[in-house]
Amino acid sequence: MVIAAQDLTLAYGDKNIVKKVSLEVGPRTVTALIGPSGCGKSTLLRTFNRMNDFVPSFRLVDGKIMYRDLNVYSGDVDPVFIRRRVGMVFQKPNPFPSSIYKNITWGPSINGYTGDFDQLVESSLRRAALWDEVKDKLNSSGLALSGGQQQRLCIARAIAMDPDVILMDEPCSALDPASTARIEDLIGELRERYTILIVTHNMQQAARVSEHTAFMFQGELIEHAVTKQIFNAPKHKLTEDYIMGRFG
Ligand SMILES: Nc1ncnc2c1ncn2[C@@H]1O[C@H](COP(=O)(O)OP(=O)(O)OP(=O)(O)O)[C@@H](O)[C@H]1O
Ligand SMILES: [Mg+2]
């Protein structure tokens, strides 16, 4: 197990949003998190690296998040360490308003990275399948790239921190089909090194990129199984209705 939710209940204020969810994710796999809008996917995803700490009304009501042998919400665990090991890519590409080069080096430099920055930039951009397109303009602004390139830059920025896990919340929803296909190919390569959790509304995408799929409905985890089973022989009627497009 690399990350897990154990009997997890999460709330905003006094409203429980995620209810008694248990989910284990093994190393170097891609897990898709699917379910109708508002069912709690992003809320769950953001607890794995404590991004919800920035939401004042957020509360962990009950249960645990584990990252390997660490209880992520225990007082002696440093959230900054967790966010370094468990990186995140958001729905809208959000490069820093600075050069491509600095987008990659900023995080590692404030973390006291002592290696060769040129090498780090090249290897991160290569792993994010962006190097060939930007190698001659590393000093131009990250914001001058296309949306798909910006998203790969954000993936490169996450990779530069040497994460163990990468969380992706609808990483392709702002991208055109060609850019989406590139990101999907990239996820296929990244799985050799990283554990990936991806939220998606695109059923074809879930089927294409993931080995495991977890279906949530109204805050509960209804079914979690290998992706083929979820799409070919779901055990739960709600799962079947959702993947057949009968709701959500
Ligand atoms: N900061 C917040 N404060 C209060 N309620 C929130 C907050 N963020 C989300 N919620 C509520 O929690 C529920 C779950 O939201 P969440 O964003 O986790 O859903 P989701 O499954 O990611 O939906 P989508 O597919 O639309 O992104 C929703 O009812 C939402 O309105
Ligand atoms: Mg969401």
CSV table of N, CA, C and O in Angstrom, one decimal, residues 55 135 148 236:
chain,number,residue,atom,x,y,z
A,55,VAL,N,-8.8,25.0,3.5
A,55,VAL,CA,-10.2,25.3,3.5
A,55,VAL,C,-10.7,25.3,4.9
A,55,VAL,O,-10.7,24.3,5.6
A,135,LYS,N,12.8,23.0,-25.3
A,135,LYS,CA,14.2,23.1,-24.9
A,135,LYS,C,15.0,24.3,-25.4
A,135,LYS,O,16.0,24.7,-24.8
A,148,GLY,N,-2.3,22.6,-23.3
A,148,GLY,CA,-1.8,21.2,-23.1
A,148,GLY,C,-0.3,21.2,-22.7
A,148,GLY,O,0.1,20.4,-21.9
A,236,HIS,N,-22.3,-3.5,-8.7
A,236,HIS,CA,-23.3,-2.7,-8.1
A,236,HIS,C,-24.2,-2.0,-9.2
A,236,HIS,O,-23.7,-1.5,-10.1
